[in-house]
PDB file of C-alpha atoms in Angstrom:
ATOM      1  CA  MET G   1      -8.991  19.148   9.906  1.00 83.00           C
ATOM      2  CA  ARG G   2     -10.261  15.697   9.380  1.00 85.00           C
ATOM      3  CA  LEU G   3     -13.534  17.478   8.085  1.00 91.00           C
ATOM      4  CA  LEU G   4     -11.329  19.487   5.886  1.00 90.00           C
ATOM      5  CA  ARG G   5      -9.177  16.275   4.301  1.00 87.00           C
ATOM      6  CA  ALA G   6     -12.496  13.918   3.989  1.00 90.00           C
ATOM      7  CA  LEU G   7     -13.978  17.439   1.797  1.00 92.00           C
ATOM      8  CA  MET G   8     -10.990  17.490  -0.299  1.00 91.00           C
ATOM      9  CA  ARG G   9     -10.719  13.891  -0.819  1.00 91.00           C
ATOM     10  CA  ARG G  10     -13.761  13.337  -1.815  1.00 92.00           C
ATOM     11  CA  GLN G  11     -13.594  16.566  -4.461  1.00 92.00           C
ATOM     12  CA  LEU G  12     -10.890  15.325  -6.165  1.00 91.00           C
ATOM     13  CA  ALA G  13     -12.210  11.970  -6.757  1.00 91.00           C
ATOM     14  CA  ALA G  14     -14.698  13.829  -8.340  1.00 89.00           C
ATOM     15  CA  ASP G  15     -12.723  15.413 -10.339  1.00 89.00           C
ATOM     16  CA  GLY G  16     -11.242  11.898 -11.488  1.00 89.00           C
ATOM     17  CA  ALA G  17      -8.095  11.157  -8.879  1.00 92.00           C
ATOM     18  CA  LEU G  18      -7.371   7.987  -8.088  1.00 93.00           C
ATOM     19  CA  PHE G  19      -6.496   6.752  -4.535  1.00 93.00           C
ATOM     20  CA  LEU G  20      -4.503   4.133  -4.257  1.00 90.00           C
ATOM     21  CA  ASP G  21      -2.034   2.042  -1.612  1.00 87.00           C
ATOM     22  CA  ALA G  22       0.578   3.818  -3.073  1.00 91.00           C
ATOM     23  CA  ALA G  23       4.253   5.362  -2.026  1.00 94.00           C
ATOM     24  CA  ALA G  24       5.472   8.121  -4.752  1.00 94.00           C
ATOM     25  CA  LEU G  25       9.213   9.440  -4.550  1.00 93.00           C
ATOM     26  CA  ALA G  26      10.618  11.489  -7.240  1.00 88.00           C
ATOM     27  CA  PRO G  27      14.236  11.450  -8.145  1.00 74.00           C
ATOM     28  CA  THR G  28      14.585  15.201  -8.217  1.00 64.00           C
ATOM     29  CA  VAL G  29      11.671  18.062  -7.379  1.00 54.00           C
ATOM     30  CA  ALA G  30      11.211  18.451 -11.405  1.00 54.00           C
ATOM     31  CA  GLY G  31      12.043  14.670 -12.082  1.00 59.00           C
ATOM     32  CA  GLY G  32       9.663  12.305 -12.997  1.00 74.00           C
ATOM     33  CA  GLY G  33       8.452   9.700 -10.203  1.00 92.00           C
ATOM     34  CA  ILE G  34       7.738   6.355  -9.657  1.00 95.00           C
ATOM     35  CA  ALA G  35       4.610   5.041  -7.455  1.00 95.00           C
ATOM     36  CA  LEU G  36       5.240   1.949  -5.440  1.00 96.00           C
ATOM     37  CA  LEU G  37       1.704  -0.269  -5.083  1.00 95.00           C
ATOM     38  CA  GLY G  38       0.779  -2.890  -2.917  1.00 90.00           C
ATOM     39  CA  GLY G  39      -1.383  -3.746  -0.112  1.00 85.00           C
ATOM     40  CA  ALA G  40      -0.320  -4.230   3.437  1.00 84.00           C
ATOM     41  CA  GLY G  41       3.294  -6.190   4.015  1.00 85.00           C
ATOM     42  CA  ALA G  42       3.927  -5.632   0.195  1.00 90.00           C
ATOM     43  CA  GLY G  43       6.903  -3.795   1.545  1.00 92.00           C
ATOM     44  CA  LYS G  44       6.132   0.316   0.061  1.00 94.00           C
ATOM     45  CA  THR G  45       7.388   1.922   3.286  1.00 94.00           C
ATOM     46  CA  THR G  46      10.418  -0.375   3.395  1.00 95.00           C
ATOM     47  CA  THR G  47      11.638  -0.127  -0.261  1.00 96.00           C
ATOM     48  CA  LEU G  48      10.746   3.634  -0.332  1.00 95.00           C
ATOM     49  CA  LEU G  49      13.040   4.016   2.488  1.00 95.00           C
ATOM     50  CA  ALA G  50      15.932   2.031   1.002  1.00 95.00           C
ATOM     51  CA  VAL G  51      15.671   4.191  -2.250  1.00 93.00           C
ATOM     52  CA  LEU G  52      15.600   7.873  -0.638  1.00 93.00           C
ATOM     53  CA  HIS G  53      18.424   6.167   1.952  1.00 93.00           C
ATOM     54  CA  ARG G  54      20.405   5.094  -1.115  1.00 90.00           C
ATOM     55  CA  HIS G  55      19.518   7.777  -3.533  1.00 89.00           C
ATOM     56  CA  HIS G  56      17.936  10.768  -1.801  1.00 84.00           C
ATOM     57  CA  GLY G  57      15.419  12.283  -4.190  1.00 86.00           C
ATOM     58  CA  VAL G  58      12.143  13.552  -2.633  1.00 92.00           C
ATOM     59  CA  LEU G  59       9.314  11.869  -0.738  1.00 94.00           C
ATOM     60  CA  VAL G  60       5.801  12.411  -2.371  1.00 94.00           C
ATOM     61  CA  ALA G  61       3.648  10.066  -0.522  1.00 92.00           C
ATOM     62  CA  ASN G  62       3.971   7.036   1.856  1.00 90.00           C
ATOM     63  CA  ASP G  63       1.103   3.997   1.420  1.00 84.00           C
ATOM     64  CA  ASP G  64      -1.703   7.165   0.585  1.00 85.00           C
ATOM     65  CA  ALA G  65      -1.642   8.553  -2.816  1.00 90.00           C
ATOM     66  CA  SER G  66      -3.720   9.814  -5.521  1.00 93.00           C
ATOM     67  CA  LEU G  67      -3.284   9.881  -8.943  1.00 94.00           C
ATOM     68  CA  HIS G  68      -4.336  12.362 -11.634  1.00 92.00           C
ATOM     69  CA  LEU G  69      -4.413  11.505 -15.060  1.00 89.00           C
ATOM     70  CA  SER G  70      -4.675  15.059 -17.131  1.00 82.00           C
ATOM     71  CA  GLY G  71      -3.530  15.904 -20.791  1.00 81.00           C
ATOM     72  CA  GLY G  72      -1.946  12.476 -21.123  1.00 80.00           C
ATOM     73  CA  ARG G  73       0.116  13.095 -17.748  1.00 89.00           C
ATOM     74  CA  VAL G  74      -0.385  11.496 -14.507  1.00 92.00           C
ATOM     75  CA  VAL G  75       0.422  13.396 -11.617  1.00 93.00           C
ATOM     76  CA  ALA G  76       0.605  11.638  -7.974  1.00 94.00           C
ATOM     77  CA  ARG G  77      -0.160  13.443  -5.045  1.00 93.00           C
ATOM     78  CA  GLY G  78       0.679  12.833  -1.706  1.00 91.00           C
ATOM     79  CA  TYR G  79      -1.198  13.328   2.001  1.00 86.00           C
ATOM     80  CA  PRO G  80       0.962  14.472   5.081  1.00 80.00           C
ATOM     81  CA  ARG G  81       0.668  11.772   7.668  1.00 85.00           C
ATOM     82  CA  ALA G  82       2.414   9.442  10.288  1.00 90.00           C
ATOM     83  CA  ILE G  83       4.765   7.424   8.458  1.00 94.00           C
ATOM     84  CA  GLU G  84       5.158   4.407  10.655  1.00 95.00           C
ATOM     85  CA  ILE G  85       8.028   1.579  10.428  1.00 96.00           C
ATOM     86  CA  ARG G  86       7.749  -1.918  11.298  1.00 95.00           C
ATOM     87  CA  ARG G  87      10.568  -2.520  13.791  1.00 96.00           C
ATOM     88  CA  GLU G  88      10.865  -6.195  12.319  1.00 95.00           C
ATOM     89  CA  VAL G  89      12.345  -4.575   8.964  1.00 95.00           C
ATOM     90  CA  LEU G  90      14.976  -2.250  10.355  1.00 96.00           C
ATOM     91  CA  PRO G  91      17.737  -5.325  10.014  1.00 95.00           C
ATOM     92  CA  HIS G  92      16.863  -5.102   6.740  1.00 95.00           C
ATOM     93  CA  LEU G  93      17.611  -1.184   5.800  1.00 95.00           C
ATOM     94  CA  GLY G  94      21.244  -1.112   6.817  1.00 93.00           C
ATOM     95  CA  ALA G  95      22.801   1.938   8.174  1.00 93.00           C
ATOM     96  CA  ALA G  96      19.161   3.638   7.736  1.00 95.00           C
ATOM     97  CA  ALA G  97      17.875   1.499  10.770  1.00 96.00           C
ATOM     98  CA  SER G  98      20.202   3.542  13.526  1.00 96.00           C
ATOM     99  CA  LEU G  99      19.282   7.187  12.068  1.00 96.00           C
ATOM    100  CA  LEU G 100      15.774   6.711  11.879  1.00 96.00           C
ATOM    101  CA  THR G 101      15.958   4.910  15.193  1.00 96.00           C
ATOM    102  CA  ALA G 102      17.251   8.106  16.514  1.00 96.00           C
ATOM    103  CA  GLU G 103      14.708  10.330  15.528  1.00 96.00           C
ATOM    104  CA  ALA G 104      11.657   8.548  16.049  1.00 96.00           C
ATOM    105  CA  ASP G 105       8.559   9.796  18.118  1.00 96.00           C
ATOM    106  CA  PRO G 106      10.047   8.956  21.417  1.00 95.00           C
ATOM    107  CA  ALA G 107       6.338   7.749  22.113  1.00 95.00           C
ATOM    108  CA  SER G 108       6.226   5.058  19.435  1.00 95.00           C
ATOM    109  CA  PRO G 109       5.222   1.799  20.216  1.00 94.00           C
ATOM    110  CA  ASP G 110       7.064  -1.228  21.054  1.00 93.00           C
ATOM    111  CA  ARG G 111       6.299  -2.543  17.133  1.00 95.00           C
ATOM    112  CA  ALA G 112       7.018   0.329  15.161  1.00 96.00           C
ATOM    113  CA  LEU G 113       9.108   3.488  14.914  1.00 97.00           C
ATOM    114  CA  TYR G 114       7.050   6.648  13.966  1.00 97.00           C
ATOM    115  CA  LEU G 115       8.137   9.637  12.140  1.00 96.00           C
ATOM    116  CA  THR G 116       6.501  12.585  10.763  1.00 95.00           C
ATOM    117  CA  PRO G 117       7.292  13.624   6.691  1.00 94.00           C
ATOM    118  CA  HIS G 118       9.438  16.087   7.094  1.00 94.00           C
ATOM    119  CA  ARG G 119      11.626  14.477  10.140  1.00 96.00           C
ATOM    120  CA  LEU G 120      12.048  11.844   7.875  1.00 95.00           C
ATOM    121  CA  ALA G 121      13.159  13.572   5.243  1.00 94.00           C
ATOM    122  CA  ALA G 122      15.535  15.598   7.122  1.00 95.00           C
ATOM    123  CA  THR G 123      17.036  11.991   8.692  1.00 95.00           C
ATOM    124  CA  LEU G 124      17.482  10.570   5.514  1.00 94.00           C
ATOM    125  CA  GLY G 125      18.665  13.936   3.926  1.00 92.00           C
ATOM    126  CA  THR G 126      15.898  14.419   0.884  1.00 92.00           C
ATOM    127  CA  GLN G 127      13.506  16.770   0.694  1.00 91.00           C
ATOM    128  CA  LEU G 128       9.549  16.639   0.567  1.00 92.00           C
ATOM    129  CA  ALA G 129       7.338  17.638  -2.127  1.00 92.00           C
ATOM    130  CA  PRO G 130       3.495  17.788  -2.615  1.00 91.00           C
ATOM    131  CA  THR G 131       3.128  16.409  -6.109  1.00 91.00           C
ATOM    132  CA  ALA G 132       5.244  14.688  -8.534  1.00 91.00           C
ATOM    133  CA  LYS G 133       4.790  13.811 -12.050  1.00 92.00           C
ATOM    134  CA  LEU G 134       4.448  10.160 -12.526  1.00 93.00           C
ATOM    135  CA  SER G 135       7.188   8.198 -15.490  1.00 91.00           C
ATOM    136  CA  ALA G 136       6.525   4.208 -13.854  1.00 94.00           C
ATOM    137  CA  LEU G 137       4.180   2.342 -11.257  1.00 95.00           C
ATOM    138  CA  VAL G 138       5.559  -0.451  -9.751  1.00 96.00           C
ATOM    139  CA  LEU G 139       3.610  -3.485  -8.411  1.00 97.00           C
ATOM    140  CA  LEU G 140       5.846  -4.574  -5.420  1.00 96.00           C
ATOM    141  CA  ALA G 141       5.797  -8.323  -4.901  1.00 94.00           C
ATOM    142  CA  ARG G 142       7.176 -11.116  -2.651  1.00 91.00           C
ATOM    143  CA  GLY G 143      10.357 -12.515  -4.336  1.00 90.00           C
ATOM    144  CA  THR G 144      13.388 -15.008  -3.690  1.00 89.00           C
ATOM    145  CA  GLY G 145      17.043 -14.349  -5.026  1.00 88.00           C
ATOM    146  CA  ARG G 146      18.041 -11.546  -6.817  1.00 93.00           C
ATOM    147  CA  PRO G 147      15.310  -8.682  -7.721  1.00 95.00           C
ATOM    148  CA  VAL G 148      13.252  -9.447 -10.784  1.00 94.00           C
ATOM    149  CA  LEU G 149      11.545  -6.187 -12.523  1.00 95.00           C
ATOM    150  CA  HIS G 150       9.424  -6.847 -15.240  1.00 94.00           C
ATOM    151  CA  ARG G 151       7.340  -4.568 -17.175  1.00 96.00           C
ATOM    152  CA  LEU G 152       3.747  -5.837 -17.362  1.00 96.00           C
ATOM    153  CA  THR G 153       1.569  -5.470 -20.805  1.00 95.00           C
ATOM    154  CA  PRO G 154      -1.394  -2.517 -20.388  1.00 91.00           C
ATOM    155  CA  GLU G 155      -3.869  -5.441 -19.332  1.00 94.00           C
ATOM    156  CA  GLN G 156      -1.628  -6.455 -16.644  1.00 95.00           C
ATOM    157  CA  GLY G 157      -0.930  -2.801 -15.151  1.00 95.00           C
ATOM    158  CA  ALA G 158      -4.903  -2.256 -15.436  1.00 94.00           C
ATOM    159  CA  ALA G 159      -5.335  -5.490 -13.138  1.00 94.00           C
ATOM    160  CA  ALA G 160      -2.503  -4.083 -10.879  1.00 94.00           C
ATOM    161  CA  VAL G 161      -3.572  -0.473 -10.423  1.00 93.00           C
ATOM    162  CA  ALA G 162      -7.108  -2.168  -9.800  1.00 92.00           C
ATOM    163  CA  ALA G 163      -6.343  -4.287  -6.726  1.00 92.00           C
ATOM    164  CA  ASN G 164      -4.837  -1.580  -5.365  1.00 91.00           C
ATOM    165  CA  LEU G 165      -7.391   1.183  -5.258  1.00 90.00           C
ATOM    166  CA  ALA G 166      -8.186   2.831  -2.026  1.00 89.00           C
ATOM    167  CA  ALA G 167     -11.608   4.325  -0.522  1.00 89.00           C
ATOM    168  CA  ALA G 168     -11.505   8.269  -1.690  1.00 91.00           C
ATOM    169  CA  ASP G 169     -12.649   9.146   1.763  1.00 89.00           C
ATOM    170  CA  PRO G 170     -12.265   6.411   4.919  1.00 86.00           C
ATOM    171  CA  TYR G 171     -12.632   8.746   7.624  1.00 86.00           C
ATOM    172  CA  GLU G 172     -15.628  10.764   7.595  1.00 92.00           C
ATOM    173  CA  PRO G 173     -18.507   8.117   5.853  1.00 90.00           C
ATOM    174  CA  TRP G 174     -21.220  10.120   7.275  1.00 93.00           C
ATOM    175  CA  LEU G 175     -20.500  12.937   3.951  1.00 93.00           C
ATOM    176  CA  GLN G 176     -21.612  10.038   1.932  1.00 92.00           C
ATOM    177  CA  PRO G 177     -25.288  11.340   1.677  1.00 91.00           C
ATOM    178  CA  HIS G 178     -24.396  14.609   1.160  1.00 90.00           C
ATOM    179  CA  LEU G 179     -21.181  14.403  -1.041  1.00 90.00           C
ATOM    180  CA  PRO G 180     -21.060  11.357  -2.501  1.00 90.00           C
ATOM    181  CA  ALA G 181     -17.579   9.734  -3.321  1.00 86.00           C
ATOM    182  CA  SER G 182     -18.478   7.874  -6.441  1.00 81.00           C
ATOM    183  CA  ALA G 183     -16.504   4.488  -6.880  1.00 83.00           C
ATOM    184  CA  PRO G 184     -13.606   4.189  -9.158  1.00 83.00           C
ATOM    185  CA  ARG G 185     -14.568   3.127 -12.580  1.00 83.00           C
ATOM    186  CA  PRO G 186     -11.978   0.210 -14.728  1.00 83.00           C
ATOM    187  CA  GLU G 187     -11.899   2.493 -17.454  1.00 88.00           C
ATOM    188  CA  GLN G 188      -9.984   4.719 -15.208  1.00 88.00           C
ATOM    189  CA  ALA G 189      -7.508   1.995 -14.546  1.00 90.00           C
ATOM    190  CA  HIS G 190      -7.039   1.194 -17.538  1.00 92.00           C
ATOM    191  CA  ARG G 191      -6.148   4.836 -18.995  1.00 90.00           C
ATOM    192  CA  LEU G 192      -3.695   5.170 -16.316  1.00 91.00           C
ATOM    193  CA  ALA G 193      -1.964   1.812 -17.438  1.00 92.00           C
ATOM    194  CA  GLN G 194      -1.791   3.107 -20.986  1.00 91.00           C
ATOM    195  CA  ALA G 195      -0.485   6.574 -19.538  1.00 93.00           C
ATOM    196  CA  VAL G 196       2.708   5.103 -17.601  1.00 93.00           C
ATOM    197  CA  PRO G 197       4.685   1.921 -17.507  1.00 94.00           C
ATOM    198  CA  VAL G 198       3.764  -0.550 -14.966  1.00 96.00           C
ATOM    199  CA  TRP G 199       6.355  -2.810 -13.728  1.00 97.00           C
ATOM    200  CA  ARG G 200       6.387  -5.479 -11.445  1.00 97.00           C
ATOM    201  CA  LEU G 201       9.030  -5.375  -8.699  1.00 97.00           C
ATOM    202  CA  ALA G 202       9.525  -9.093  -7.271  1.00 96.00           C
ATOM    203  CA  GLN G 203      12.200  -8.700  -4.162  1.00 95.00           C
ATOM    204  CA  PRO G 204      13.230 -10.135  -0.934  1.00 95.00           C
ATOM    205  CA  LEU G 205      13.597  -7.613   1.737  1.00 92.00           C
ATOM    206  CA  THR G 206      17.257  -9.153   2.166  1.00 93.00           C
ATOM    207  CA  ALA G 207      18.015  -7.939  -1.371  1.00 95.00           C
ATOM    208  CA  LEU G 208      16.648  -3.944  -1.160  1.00 95.00           C
ATOM    209  CA  VAL G 209      20.037  -2.481  -1.993  1.00 94.00           C
ATOM    210  CA  GLU G 210      19.728  -3.918  -5.553  1.00 95.00           C
ATOM    211  CA  SER G 211      16.073  -2.786  -5.849  1.00 95.00           C
ATOM    212  CA  ALA G 212      16.795   0.388  -4.941  1.00 93.00           C
ATOM    213  CA  GLY G 213      19.331   0.560  -7.412  1.00 92.00           C
ATOM    214  CA  LEU G 214      16.704  -0.917 -10.057  1.00 93.00           C
ATOM    215  CA  LEU G 215      14.145   2.077  -9.250  1.00 92.00           C
ATOM    216  CA  ALA G 216      16.828   4.843  -9.435  1.00 88.00           C
ATOM    217  CA  ASP G 217      17.540   3.730 -12.792  1.00 88.00           C
ATOM    218  CA  LEU G 218      14.251   3.079 -13.896  1.00 88.00           C
ATOM    219  CA  SER G 219      13.467   6.888 -12.738  1.00 81.00           C
ATOM    220  CA  ALA G 220      15.845   7.683 -15.627  1.00 74.00           C
ATOM    221  CA  SER G 221      14.699   5.328 -18.134  1.00 71.00           C
ATOM    222  CA  PRO G 222      11.005   4.612 -17.526  1.00 60.00           C
ATOM    223  CA  GLY G 223      10.134   2.828 -20.385  1.00 58.00           C
ATOM    224  CA  GLY G 224      13.203   1.573 -21.528  1.00 51.00           C
ATOM    225  CA  LEU G 225      14.284  -1.438 -19.201  1.00 49.00           C
ATOM    226  CA  ARG G 226      13.848  -5.229 -19.475  1.00 41.00           C
TER     227      ARG G 226
END
């Protein structure tokens, strides 16, 4: 399975896919999706859980997604893997915390809960989908006070995308001489930022309820909020 995953990701990269440190969700199976960008500790999983718990929708990816630009459309693709929820963020998730704790893998370590995507979706009453057409990209940042959602310029958006690019295949480096995975090009990030609105959400984790509402509204009007 590891080898098949590596081969698939390398082929997708050769076809122009960009791999990012991103979570992705959609309001409905047919609706436009949102990708949440950010490095380790940015709050991608926590924010994703807050939106899914309060507004349901569809889980596409957690912390590992590829974006595919074709014909002016951007499609996010998720890769099934165990979802890690740090126990330290549970107090910020409200009623979802007890649900997730009860359904987590009993072998989860002291520092985190682990759930499969299917178990997570069932626990939160959401659906799963392998892909979603994106209507917005959101760069997560830590903030204070009330959450603030601000639309970035195409240049700022391209920089945000470029800063969160990930290797297509970090799993099987021995394949590189046989099936090279080329590095993403800067112009790919720029084209992506031109095709989809890019936003920055500055939030404290203590205000996830409000952040979830902002993201739910954004999914309905990805280019119209200010």
